[in-house]
């Protein structure tokens, strides 16, 4: 099979992985609230169950990313991570108690850690100019899963039979359904996923030539870049004691052999402080945290709110998520088109403006709904529409920018850190909303304050939110 075909099949498989993650979210979220109620769980268990899924992903993301950076492979990581999805969803299907249900989400969440390895793979195999469009396409696959998931719920809610010692009903069916889909995905990954390009497949002569080319590039690179003198790299500066004498304008050759350089650890010169405590990185990580915190808080609030004011059941909630999925996919398509014409920071700014408008609307109209049923429903629909509208802009812009301002050699670990920050947000968001469903002014007020803080941070750091090629070679500049 030729390399181009392998590449297409690999990207297709990545799309399926994100598609299934969206399907899982869409088939479980509309029913988990009622499922917990049938098991006698108190209201705060909804927040705990949603947070448990994110907590395990928070821990596994950097670990899987670290492994992918060292091995430059992702296939084995994906296969290993999917095992946790399979086991976790089967535990969800068993559903003997609220504690088993909580544990099932904890186990399944470990599988989401493979996402950091996948984003690292995409970063290494795409050029910066196309990265926003590729990330938008991948994220749109997840949103397509959110769109398809409710359609599955329409027939899963009709299940009512016995499978050995287990009862299959509208609450347990999503678990066994997702278990089967993740098993099928394992087979697809085995047959249709390749770690392309594969460094291990190169011969010694090719590695020798690559090492010599890297040496030549390093020798021709100036010791100090112009922007280093102006402090555009945050607080990082090259200590004078580390600068070696230069003869005839060329850097001295390294004593190590090219093969040793190629196989050396990507973390040899890595510094977490230098990598993550730069102004632009802090802004993007803050954007990741606040937007996901607000999103998951609102998602946690939605099902109890629709049950309280509109008496929505599983079918109505599934239809609502289906409509939201259509809107989000359309948003990602538009962002993919827009990202080819404007900078990522412009896309991020548009998303933040929409999120601020949405939060203000919810604070005014949803915290204490007024009027009759039609007016309350219209207020709710507009609030959800505005919230969903801003998500594609912020999601694509911040992940694409993050991949461009952090080192490519350690992209797996960096993406793992980014996803862990998001995981922390998706833990705290449901916990925050779960305890304040009866006091929406406090819940929405804090969310509005966080968005205002992020907007101010971005306004002050707007000029820094651009691609910085020297970041990828920060390790080399010290040598």
Short mmCIF file of C-alpha atoms in Angstrom, two decimals:
data_model
loop_
_atom_site.label_atom_id
_atom_site.label_comp_id
_atom_site.label_asym_id
_atom_site.label_seq_id
_atom_site.Cartn_x
_atom_site.Cartn_y
_atom_site.Cartn_z
CA UNK A 1 0.00 0.00 0.00
CA UNK A 2 1.39 3.39 -0.97
CA UNK A 3 2.21 6.05 1.62
CA UNK A 4 -0.53 8.45 0.50
CA UNK A 5 -3.25 5.83 0.92
CA UNK A 6 -1.94 4.89 4.36
CA UNK A 7 -2.01 8.54 5.35
CA UNK A 8 -5.63 8.95 4.23
CA UNK A 9 -6.75 5.83 6.07
CA UNK A 10 -4.91 6.97 9.21
CA UNK A 11 -6.60 10.36 9.20
CA UNK A 12 -9.94 8.65 8.53
CA UNK A 13 -9.39 6.45 11.59
CA UNK A 14 -8.54 9.50 13.70
CA UNK A 15 -11.83 11.02 12.59
CA UNK A 16 -13.65 7.86 13.69
CA UNK A 17 -12.01 8.01 17.12
CA UNK A 18 -13.27 11.54 17.68
CA UNK A 19 -16.63 10.61 16.19
CA UNK A 20 -17.09 7.83 18.75
CA UNK A 21 -16.05 10.10 21.60
CA UNK A 22 -18.85 12.43 20.56
CA UNK A 23 -21.35 9.58 20.21
CA UNK A 24 -20.48 8.32 23.70
CA UNK A 25 -21.02 11.75 25.18
CA UNK A 26 -24.34 12.22 23.37
CA UNK A 27 -25.87 8.84 24.26
CA UNK A 28 -24.87 8.93 27.93
CA UNK A 29 -25.38 12.58 28.94
CA UNK A 30 -29.16 12.75 28.23
CA UNK A 31 -29.88 9.62 30.31
CA UNK A 32 -27.30 9.57 33.11
CA UNK A 33 -29.35 11.92 35.32
CA UNK A 34 -32.40 9.62 35.32
CA UNK A 35 -30.12 6.54 35.52
CA UNK A 36 -28.60 7.84 38.75
CA UNK A 37 -32.05 8.55 40.13
CA UNK A 38 -33.10 4.93 39.55
CA UNK A 39 -30.07 3.85 41.60
CA UNK A 40 -31.02 6.13 44.49
CA UNK A 41 -28.16 8.58 43.96
CA UNK A 42 -28.36 12.10 45.45
CA UNK A 43 -28.27 15.09 43.05
CA UNK A 44 -24.57 15.80 43.57
CA UNK A 45 -23.73 12.39 42.06
CA UNK A 46 -24.46 13.84 38.62
CA UNK A 47 -21.58 16.28 39.01
CA UNK A 48 -19.35 13.56 40.50
CA UNK A 49 -20.01 11.15 37.63
CA UNK A 50 -19.32 13.75 34.95
CA UNK A 51 -16.21 14.94 36.78
CA UNK A 52 -14.84 11.42 37.30
CA UNK A 53 -14.63 10.94 33.53
CA UNK A 54 -12.58 14.13 33.20
CA UNK A 55 -10.42 13.42 36.25
CA UNK A 56 -8.98 10.18 34.90
CA UNK A 57 -8.44 11.82 31.51
CA UNK A 58 -6.59 14.64 33.27
CA UNK A 59 -4.10 12.14 34.70
CA UNK A 60 -3.72 9.92 31.64
CA UNK A 61 -3.36 12.71 29.04
CA UNK A 62 0.17 13.92 29.93
CA UNK A 63 1.32 10.32 30.49
CA UNK A 64 0.19 9.14 27.06
CA UNK A 65 1.60 12.31 25.51
CA UNK A 66 4.96 11.74 27.19
CA UNK A 67 5.10 8.19 25.84
CA UNK A 68 4.22 9.31 22.31
CA UNK A 69 6.97 11.98 22.39
CA UNK A 70 9.59 9.42 23.40
CA UNK A 71 8.48 6.64 21.05
CA UNK A 72 7.07 8.75 18.16
CA UNK A 73 4.24 6.20 17.91
CA UNK A 74 0.53 6.49 18.65
CA UNK A 75 -1.07 3.27 17.41
CA UNK A 76 -0.21 1.17 20.46
CA UNK A 77 -1.27 4.01 22.75
CA UNK A 78 -4.67 4.25 21.04
CA UNK A 79 -5.21 0.48 21.26
CA UNK A 80 -4.28 0.48 24.94
CA UNK A 81 -6.46 3.49 25.75
CA UNK A 82 -9.48 2.01 23.95
CA UNK A 83 -9.37 -0.98 26.32
CA UNK A 84 -10.32 1.34 29.16
CA UNK A 85 -13.23 2.70 27.11
CA UNK A 86 -14.46 -0.85 26.51
CA UNK A 87 -14.22 -1.91 30.16
CA UNK A 88 -15.65 1.36 31.46
CA UNK A 89 -18.70 1.24 29.21
CA UNK A 90 -19.37 -2.39 30.15
CA UNK A 91 -19.30 -1.39 33.82
CA UNK A 92 -21.77 1.39 32.99
CA UNK A 93 -24.01 -1.26 31.38
CA UNK A 94 -23.90 -3.45 34.51
CA UNK A 95 -25.12 -0.59 36.71
CA UNK A 96 -25.69 -2.47 39.96
CA UNK A 97 -25.12 0.60 42.11
CA UNK A 98 -24.38 4.30 41.95
CA UNK A 99 -20.77 3.58 42.97
CA UNK A 100 -20.25 1.17 40.08
CA UNK A 101 -21.67 3.80 37.74
CA UNK A 102 -19.26 6.38 39.15
CA UNK A 103 -16.36 3.93 38.77
CA UNK A 104 -17.37 3.17 35.18
CA UNK A 105 -16.96 6.81 34.17
CA UNK A 106 -13.63 6.95 35.98
CA UNK A 107 -12.30 3.94 34.02
CA UNK A 108 -13.69 5.08 30.66
CA UNK A 109 -12.12 8.51 31.14
CA UNK A 110 -8.61 7.02 31.05
CA UNK A 111 -9.17 6.25 27.39
CA UNK A 112 -9.60 9.93 26.54
CA UNK A 113 -5.92 10.49 27.39
CA UNK A 114 -4.99 9.16 23.95
CA UNK A 115 -6.23 12.45 22.52
CA UNK A 116 -2.98 14.18 23.51
CA UNK A 117 -1.01 11.63 21.47
CA UNK A 118 -3.33 12.12 18.51
CA UNK A 119 -2.96 15.92 18.58
CA UNK A 120 0.80 15.44 18.79
CA UNK A 121 0.65 13.18 15.73
CA UNK A 122 -1.41 15.75 13.83
CA UNK A 123 1.01 18.54 14.75
CA UNK A 124 4.00 16.55 13.49
CA UNK A 125 2.24 15.64 10.25
CA UNK A 126 0.74 18.98 9.23
CA UNK A 127 2.28 22.29 8.21
CA UNK A 128 1.38 25.32 10.37
CA UNK A 129 -0.62 26.93 7.56
CA UNK A 130 -3.02 23.97 7.38
CA UNK A 131 -3.16 23.14 11.07
CA UNK A 132 -6.27 25.16 11.89
CA UNK A 133 -8.26 23.52 9.10
CA UNK A 134 -7.08 20.02 10.10
CA UNK A 135 -7.92 20.59 13.77
CA UNK A 136 -11.29 22.05 12.79
CA UNK A 137 -12.06 18.94 10.71
CA UNK A 138 -11.07 16.60 13.57
CA UNK A 139 -13.11 18.53 16.11
CA UNK A 140 -16.04 18.59 13.70
CA UNK A 141 -15.92 14.79 13.72
CA UNK A 142 -16.57 14.84 17.46
CA UNK A 143 -19.44 17.23 16.94
CA UNK A 144 -20.80 14.92 14.25
CA UNK A 145 -20.79 12.24 16.94
CA UNK A 146 -22.76 14.57 19.19
CA UNK A 147 -25.22 14.93 16.34
CA UNK A 148 -25.49 11.20 15.61
CA UNK A 149 -25.60 10.16 19.27
CA UNK A 150 -29.13 11.41 19.98
CA UNK A 151 -30.37 9.52 16.93
CA UNK A 152 -29.06 6.32 18.52
CA UNK A 153 -30.83 7.25 21.74
CA UNK A 154 -34.13 7.26 19.90
CA UNK A 155 -33.97 3.46 19.47
CA UNK A 156 -31.86 2.71 22.57
CA UNK A 157 -34.67 4.10 24.73
CA UNK A 158 -36.92 1.34 23.36
CA UNK A 159 -34.71 -1.45 24.73
CA UNK A 160 -36.37 -3.59 27.39
CA UNK A 161 -35.09 -7.17 27.62
CA UNK A 162 -32.82 -9.49 29.58
CA UNK A 163 -29.25 -10.36 28.50
CA UNK A 164 -28.13 -13.19 30.78
CA UNK A 165 -27.98 -11.75 34.31
CA UNK A 166 -28.13 -8.17 33.01
CA UNK A 167 -31.14 -5.98 32.34
CA UNK A 168 -31.06 -3.99 29.10
CA UNK A 169 -33.22 -0.90 29.28
CA UNK A 170 -33.06 2.72 28.14
CA UNK A 171 -30.55 3.50 30.91
CA UNK A 172 -28.15 0.56 30.58
CA UNK A 173 -28.34 0.18 26.77
CA UNK A 174 -25.97 3.10 26.04
CA UNK A 175 -23.22 1.30 27.96
CA UNK A 176 -23.33 -1.99 26.03
CA UNK A 177 -23.87 -0.08 22.77
CA UNK A 178 -20.70 1.99 23.26
CA UNK A 179 -18.79 -1.09 24.43
CA UNK A 180 -19.56 -2.72 21.06
CA UNK A 181 -18.58 0.38 19.09
CA UNK A 182 -15.21 0.70 20.87
CA UNK A 183 -14.55 -3.00 20.22
CA UNK A 184 -15.23 -2.40 16.53
CA UNK A 185 -12.90 0.59 16.58
CA UNK A 186 -10.11 -1.60 17.95
CA UNK A 187 -10.31 -3.71 14.81
CA UNK A 188 -10.36 -0.61 12.58
CA UNK A 189 -7.26 0.82 14.29
CA UNK A 190 -5.42 -2.48 13.86
CA UNK A 191 -6.18 -2.62 10.14
CA UNK A 192 -6.31 1.02 9.01
CA UNK A 193 -3.97 3.06 11.26
CA UNK A 194 -0.26 3.58 10.64
CA UNK A 195 2.26 5.74 12.44
CA UNK A 196 3.23 7.73 9.34
CA UNK A 197 5.90 8.72 8.78
CA UNK A 198 7.66 5.95 10.66
CA UNK A 199 11.14 6.97 11.82
CA UNK A 200 12.05 3.36 12.52
CA UNK A 201 11.62 2.42 8.86
CA UNK A 202 14.50 4.62 7.71
CA UNK A 203 17.84 3.03 7.02
CA UNK A 204 21.09 4.04 8.71
CA UNK A 205 22.19 6.02 5.64
CA UNK A 206 19.00 8.11 5.69
CA UNK A 207 19.41 8.76 9.42
CA UNK A 208 23.01 9.83 8.80
CA UNK A 209 21.93 12.27 6.09
CA UNK A 210 19.15 13.68 8.28
CA UNK A 211 21.56 14.18 11.17
CA UNK A 212 24.00 16.03 8.91
CA UNK A 213 21.20 18.24 7.59
CA UNK A 214 20.13 19.10 11.14
CA UNK A 215 23.72 19.96 12.01
CA UNK A 216 23.97 22.21 8.96
CA UNK A 217 20.74 23.95 9.91
CA UNK A 218 21.93 24.48 13.45
CA UNK A 219 25.29 25.82 12.28
CA UNK A 220 23.60 28.38 10.06
CA UNK A 221 21.20 29.59 12.75
CA UNK A 222 22.21 32.78 14.60
CA UNK A 223 23.00 32.37 18.28
CA UNK A 224 20.63 35.18 19.24
CA UNK A 225 17.44 35.93 17.31
CA UNK A 226 16.48 39.61 16.92
CA UNK A 227 13.28 39.24 18.94
CA UNK A 228 15.21 37.64 21.83
CA UNK A 229 16.77 41.04 22.45
CA UNK A 230 13.34 42.65 22.85
CA UNK A 231 12.02 40.07 25.29
CA UNK A 232 9.33 38.69 23.02
CA UNK A 233 10.10 35.24 24.37
CA UNK A 234 8.74 36.08 27.77
CA UNK A 235 11.32 36.07 30.55
CA UNK A 236 13.62 33.66 28.71
CA UNK A 237 17.05 34.92 27.78
CA UNK A 238 20.23 33.07 26.89
CA UNK A 239 22.71 33.33 29.76
CA UNK A 240 25.99 34.85 28.61
CA UNK A 241 27.94 32.07 30.30
CA UNK A 242 26.26 29.50 28.05
CA UNK A 243 27.28 31.23 24.78
CA UNK A 244 30.26 29.54 23.18
CA UNK A 245 32.93 31.40 21.17
CA UNK A 246 32.15 31.62 17.47
CA UNK A 247 34.77 31.28 14.79
CA UNK A 248 34.18 32.65 11.26
CA UNK A 249 30.48 33.12 11.99
CA UNK A 250 29.88 29.38 12.45
CA UNK A 251 28.92 27.50 15.55
CA UNK A 252 31.35 24.80 16.71
CA UNK A 253 30.37 21.28 15.69
CA UNK A 254 28.78 19.07 18.28
CA UNK A 255 30.88 16.25 19.58
CA UNK A 256 28.06 13.73 19.50
CA UNK A 257 27.45 11.59 16.46
CA UNK A 258 24.42 12.32 14.29
CA UNK A 259 22.81 9.01 15.19
CA UNK A 260 23.07 9.89 18.87
CA UNK A 261 21.39 13.23 18.24
CA UNK A 262 18.51 11.63 16.40
CA UNK A 263 17.82 9.08 19.10
CA UNK A 264 18.37 11.45 22.02
CA UNK A 265 15.38 12.19 24.23
CA UNK A 266 13.20 15.12 23.11
CA UNK A 267 13.14 16.17 26.77
CA UNK A 268 16.93 16.52 27.01
CA UNK A 269 16.77 20.34 27.08
CA UNK A 270 13.12 20.58 28.11
CA UNK A 271 12.09 23.08 30.79
CA UNK A 272 8.47 23.20 31.94
CA UNK A 273 8.93 26.73 33.27
CA UNK A 274 10.34 27.96 29.97
CA UNK A 275 7.70 26.15 27.94
CA UNK A 276 4.50 26.90 29.86
CA UNK A 277 5.11 30.06 31.90
CA UNK A 278 5.25 32.36 28.90
CA UNK A 279 2.55 35.00 28.64
CA UNK A 280 0.97 33.72 25.43
CA UNK A 281 0.90 30.11 26.67
CA UNK A 282 -0.69 31.13 29.97
CA UNK A 283 -3.41 33.02 28.09
CA UNK A 284 -4.24 30.02 25.90
CA UNK A 285 -4.27 27.61 28.85
CA UNK A 286 -6.53 30.03 30.70
CA UNK A 287 -8.83 30.14 27.67
CA UNK A 288 -8.90 26.34 27.65
CA UNK A 289 -9.84 26.21 31.32
CA UNK A 290 -12.46 28.96 31.44
CA UNK A 291 -14.33 28.06 28.26
CA UNK A 292 -14.54 24.37 29.20
CA UNK A 293 -15.47 25.23 32.79
CA UNK A 294 -18.36 27.37 31.56
CA UNK A 295 -19.39 24.86 28.90
CA UNK A 296 -19.56 21.86 31.25
CA UNK A 297 -21.24 23.91 33.96
CA UNK A 298 -24.00 24.91 31.54
CA UNK A 299 -24.30 21.35 30.23
CA UNK A 300 -24.69 20.06 33.78
CA UNK A 301 -27.35 22.68 34.46
CA UNK A 302 -29.33 22.02 31.26
CA UNK A 303 -30.96 18.66 32.03
CA UNK A 304 -32.20 19.57 35.55
CA UNK A 305 -33.35 22.95 34.17
CA UNK A 306 -35.33 21.44 31.28
CA UNK A 307 -36.85 18.90 33.66
CA UNK A 308 -37.86 21.63 36.11
CA UNK A 309 -39.29 24.23 33.72
CA UNK A 310 -40.26 22.26 30.60
CA UNK A 311 -40.67 18.67 31.88
CA UNK A 312 -38.27 17.35 29.21
CA UNK A 313 -37.51 13.62 29.15
CA UNK A 314 -34.83 11.57 27.40
CA UNK A 315 -36.36 12.05 23.95
CA UNK A 316 -36.67 15.84 24.24
CA UNK A 317 -33.14 16.16 25.62
CA UNK A 318 -31.78 13.97 22.82
CA UNK A 319 -33.50 16.13 20.20
CA UNK A 320 -32.07 19.25 21.85
CA UNK A 321 -28.52 17.84 21.73
CA UNK A 322 -29.09 16.80 18.12
CA UNK A 323 -30.04 20.35 17.13
CA UNK A 324 -27.02 21.70 19.03
CA UNK A 325 -24.83 19.23 17.14
CA UNK A 326 -26.05 20.60 13.80
CA UNK A 327 -25.25 24.12 14.94
CA UNK A 328 -21.77 23.21 16.17
CA UNK A 329 -20.86 21.33 12.98
CA UNK A 330 -21.96 24.33 10.93
CA UNK A 331 -19.82 26.47 13.22
CA UNK A 332 -16.74 24.30 12.66
CA UNK A 333 -17.27 24.39 8.90
CA UNK A 334 -17.45 28.17 9.06
CA UNK A 335 -14.36 28.37 11.31
CA UNK A 336 -12.45 26.14 8.91
CA UNK A 337 -13.28 28.56 6.10
CA UNK A 338 -12.54 31.62 8.23
CA UNK A 339 -9.18 30.33 9.52
CA UNK A 340 -7.81 30.34 5.97
CA UNK A 341 -8.48 34.07 5.73
CA UNK A 342 -7.77 35.53 9.17
CA UNK A 343 -5.32 34.82 11.97
CA UNK A 344 -6.19 32.43 14.80
CA UNK A 345 -6.16 35.24 17.34
CA UNK A 346 -8.96 36.97 15.40
CA UNK A 347 -11.00 33.75 15.46
CA UNK A 348 -10.34 33.45 19.20
CA UNK A 349 -11.46 37.04 19.79
CA UNK A 350 -14.73 36.43 17.89
CA UNK A 351 -15.39 33.33 19.99
CA UNK A 352 -14.78 35.19 23.24
CA UNK A 353 -17.19 37.96 22.22
CA UNK A 354 -19.90 35.38 21.50
CA UNK A 355 -19.25 33.60 24.83
CA UNK A 356 -19.55 36.89 26.72
CA UNK A 357 -22.85 37.73 25.01
CA UNK A 358 -24.16 34.23 25.80
CA UNK A 359 -23.22 34.44 29.47
CA UNK A 360 -24.84 37.88 29.87
CA UNK A 361 -28.02 36.57 28.23
CA UNK A 362 -28.16 33.55 30.54
CA UNK A 363 -27.51 35.71 33.58
CA UNK A 364 -30.37 38.04 32.67
CA UNK A 365 -32.98 35.63 31.31
CA UNK A 366 -32.23 32.12 32.60
CA UNK A 367 -31.28 32.78 36.21
CA UNK A 368 -34.89 33.79 36.93
CA UNK A 369 -37.14 33.03 33.92
CA UNK A 370 -40.14 35.29 33.50
CA UNK A 371 -43.34 35.03 31.49
CA UNK A 372 -45.28 32.02 30.31
CA UNK A 373 -44.06 28.74 28.85
CA UNK A 374 -43.49 30.01 25.26
CA UNK A 375 -41.44 33.01 26.43
CA UNK A 376 -39.35 30.91 28.86
CA UNK A 377 -38.69 28.36 26.14
CA UNK A 378 -37.62 31.11 23.72
CA UNK A 379 -35.24 32.57 26.34
CA UNK A 380 -33.74 29.14 26.90
CA UNK A 381 -33.30 28.40 23.20
CA UNK A 382 -31.57 31.72 22.51
CA UNK A 383 -29.22 31.23 25.47
CA UNK A 384 -28.22 27.74 24.35
CA UNK A 385 -27.85 28.90 20.74
CA UNK A 386 -25.44 31.69 21.70
CA UNK A 387 -23.42 29.43 23.98
CA UNK A 388 -23.01 26.73 21.33
CA UNK A 389 -22.23 29.31 18.63
CA UNK A 390 -19.04 30.52 20.31
CA UNK A 391 -17.56 27.08 21.01
CA UNK A 392 -16.04 26.28 17.57
CA UNK A 393 -14.26 29.63 17.39
CA UNK A 394 -12.56 29.28 20.78
CA UNK A 395 -11.87 25.54 20.50
CA UNK A 396 -10.13 25.60 17.11
CA UNK A 397 -8.23 28.85 17.64
CA UNK A 398 -6.72 28.00 21.01
CA UNK A 399 -5.61 24.45 20.12
CA UNK A 400 -4.10 25.55 16.80
CA UNK A 401 -2.28 28.50 18.37
CA UNK A 402 -1.06 26.31 21.22
CA UNK A 403 0.51 23.85 18.79
CA UNK A 404 2.37 26.71 17.09
CA UNK A 405 3.82 28.40 20.16
CA UNK A 406 5.03 25.24 21.93
CA UNK A 407 7.93 23.01 20.90
CA UNK A 408 7.09 20.38 18.28
CA UNK A 409 9.53 17.83 19.75
CA UNK A 410 7.52 17.65 22.98
CA UNK A 411 4.12 18.30 21.45
CA UNK A 412 2.55 15.15 22.93
CA UNK A 413 3.39 16.16 26.49
CA UNK A 414 2.39 19.78 25.83
CA UNK A 415 -0.96 18.71 24.38
CA UNK A 416 -1.38 16.41 27.37
CA UNK A 417 -0.86 19.37 29.71
CA UNK A 418 -3.35 21.43 27.69
CA UNK A 419 -5.93 18.65 27.81
CA UNK A 420 -5.29 18.17 31.53
CA UNK A 421 -6.04 21.83 32.11
CA UNK A 422 -9.25 21.25 30.18
CA UNK A 423 -9.85 18.10 32.21
CA UNK A 424 -9.53 20.08 35.42
CA UNK A 425 -12.12 22.50 34.07
CA UNK A 426 -14.51 19.70 33.16
CA UNK A 427 -14.11 18.35 36.71
CA UNK A 428 -14.77 21.65 38.47
CA UNK A 429 -17.49 22.83 36.05
CA UNK A 430 -20.02 20.04 36.79
CA UNK A 431 -19.20 20.13 40.51
CA UNK A 432 -19.78 23.88 40.57
CA UNK A 433 -23.04 23.70 38.63
CA UNK A 434 -24.28 20.53 40.35
CA UNK A 435 -24.33 22.25 43.73
CA UNK A 436 -25.85 25.51 42.49
CA UNK A 437 -28.72 24.46 40.23
CA UNK A 438 -31.06 26.24 42.66
CA UNK A 439 -28.95 29.42 42.80
CA UNK A 440 -28.23 30.33 39.19
CA UNK A 441 -27.28 33.93 39.92
CA UNK A 442 -24.17 32.81 41.84
CA UNK A 443 -23.30 30.11 39.31
CA UNK A 444 -23.67 32.32 36.24
CA UNK A 445 -22.14 35.34 37.98
CA UNK A 446 -18.85 33.53 38.61
CA UNK A 447 -18.84 32.25 35.02
CA UNK A 448 -19.31 35.82 33.77
CA UNK A 449 -16.44 37.04 35.97
CA UNK A 450 -14.12 34.35 34.59
CA UNK A 451 -14.98 35.29 31.01
CA UNK A 452 -14.34 38.96 31.75
CA UNK A 453 -10.92 38.05 33.21
CA UNK A 454 -10.04 36.01 30.11
CA UNK A 455 -11.13 38.84 27.81
CA UNK A 456 -8.88 41.30 29.65
CA UNK A 457 -5.93 38.89 29.52
CA UNK A 458 -6.36 38.38 25.80
CA UNK A 459 -6.63 42.12 25.14
CA UNK A 460 -3.28 42.74 26.85
CA UNK A 461 -1.57 39.75 25.20
CA UNK A 462 -3.14 40.04 21.75
CA UNK A 463 0.15 40.97 20.03
CA UNK A 464 1.88 37.85 21.37
CA UNK A 465 -0.74 35.40 20.12
CA UNK A 466 1.12 34.56 16.92
CA UNK A 467 3.28 31.70 15.73
CA UNK A 468 6.84 31.82 17.09
CA UNK A 469 9.07 29.45 15.07
CA UNK A 470 12.00 29.83 17.49
CA UNK A 471 10.05 28.02 20.18
CA UNK A 472 10.59 24.72 18.38
CA UNK A 473 14.35 25.23 18.47
CA UNK A 474 14.62 26.61 21.97
CA UNK A 475 16.58 23.54 22.99
CA UNK A 476 19.10 24.07 20.20
CA UNK A 477 19.63 27.74 20.91
CA UNK A 478 21.08 26.89 24.30
CA UNK A 479 23.71 24.55 22.91
#
